[in-house]
Amino acid sequence: MALSTDLPLITLLPRAWIGFGKAPWRCVGLAALTLICAIGPAVVAQDLRAISRPGVARLGDIAVLISLGLPVFPLLGLLRLADQLLPAPLEPRPPQRLKTLLSQALVLVAIELFLLLAGLGLIQCLSWAVGQVSTTLAGLIVILGALIVGAGLFTQVLSLPLLVHHRCRALQAMNRSRRLVQHNSLKMLAVFGLLLGINALGLMGATLGLLLSLPFSALVLMACCRPQAPWRRDSRRNIFPT
């Protein structure tokens, strides 16, 4: 991906709406499956932790870990569907095997989780060491470290969609996401704010709105993987699905 490519910010919403109109029930079904995989084990874990027996409490901890990793699989399916519903890219792409996609996605999640935990651990160690001398400096280190970790996470917001779209490896997707976000930082801030607003609205009505906001968010993210000149032919079509 060239550094000169720009995100078509104006066309993201029309293209996402067109894509959602092609297969709304499939999108809603995958969103429901993602929510079930995320919420179901978490509810079971809460019930298991309420039991006083030590062995049962450990099962609750295992259920928590399952609730963190299990939604990755239906989420990948939702991103793949969103990639298929959007207009086909101009550049040819290699064929994609589901086994390879799953393995690279798990590697990507593991790498980003490791970097996050390592960053938080480093901040904690530095703040503890500096706190022996000055609590003010320790607080500044915590704030500065949190900003650095947050900025690093923000540059990886497109890593999973890019992995799905470009059929690349985990490290390649992370590098492409960093380059694309850094080159379009203000636009990505606008997209991030848009997604937060959409999913905040989705939380209303006993979170049933997430069945619509999650597929729409996936379509917006996958549209970000298709930099193009604004208002090309596929974006000038009627934005209302038929």
Coordinates of C-alpha atoms in Angstrom, one line a residue, residues 7-22 85-87 187 190-199 201 212-226 228 230-231 234-241:
L7 CA -9.1 7.4 2.7
P8 CA -12.3 8.4 0.9
L9 CA -13.9 9.8 4.0
I10 CA -16.9 11.2 2.2
T11 CA -17.8 7.9 0.5
L12 CA -17.5 5.6 3.5
L13 CA -21.1 5.9 4.7
P14 CA -22.7 5.6 1.3
R15 CA -20.7 2.5 0.4
A16 CA -21.3 0.9 3.7
W17 CA -25.0 1.5 3.4
I18 CA -25.1 0.0 -0.1
G19 CA -23.2 -3.0 1.1
F20 CA -25.5 -3.6 4.1
G21 CA -28.5 -3.4 1.8
K22 CA -27.2 -6.4 -0.3
L85 CA -20.4 -6.9 -0.1
L86 CA -18.3 -3.9 -0.9
P87 CA -17.1 -3.2 -4.5
K187 CA -9.6 11.2 8.9
A190 CA -13.2 11.2 12.4
V191 CA -13.9 7.5 11.5
F192 CA -13.2 6.4 15.1
G193 CA -15.5 9.0 16.5
L194 CA -18.2 7.9 14.0
L195 CA -17.9 4.3 15.0
L196 CA -18.1 5.2 18.7
G197 CA -21.2 7.2 18.0
I198 CA -22.9 4.4 16.0
N199 CA -22.2 1.8 18.5
L201 CA -26.6 4.3 19.7
L212 CA -27.3 -3.2 13.2
S213 CA -24.3 -1.1 14.4
L214 CA -21.8 -3.9 14.4
P215 CA -22.3 -4.9 10.7
F216 CA -22.3 -1.2 9.7
S217 CA -19.1 -0.7 11.6
A218 CA -17.5 -3.7 9.9
L219 CA -18.5 -2.3 6.5
V220 CA -17.0 1.1 7.4
L221 CA -13.8 -0.4 8.5
M222 CA -13.5 -2.6 5.4
A223 CA -14.3 0.4 3.2
C224 CA -11.3 2.1 4.8
C225 CA -9.2 -0.7 3.3
R226 CA -10.1 0.6 -0.2
Q228 CA -9.8 5.6 -3.8
P230 CA -13.8 10.4 -3.6
W231 CA -17.1 10.0 -5.3
D234 CA -19.7 3.0 -7.0
S235 CA -20.2 5.8 -4.5
R236 CA -22.4 8.0 -6.7
R237 CA -25.1 5.4 -7.0
N238 CA -28.3 5.6 -5.0
I239 CA -27.3 5.2 -1.4
F240 CA -30.6 3.7 -0.5
P241 CA -30.6 -0.1 -0.9

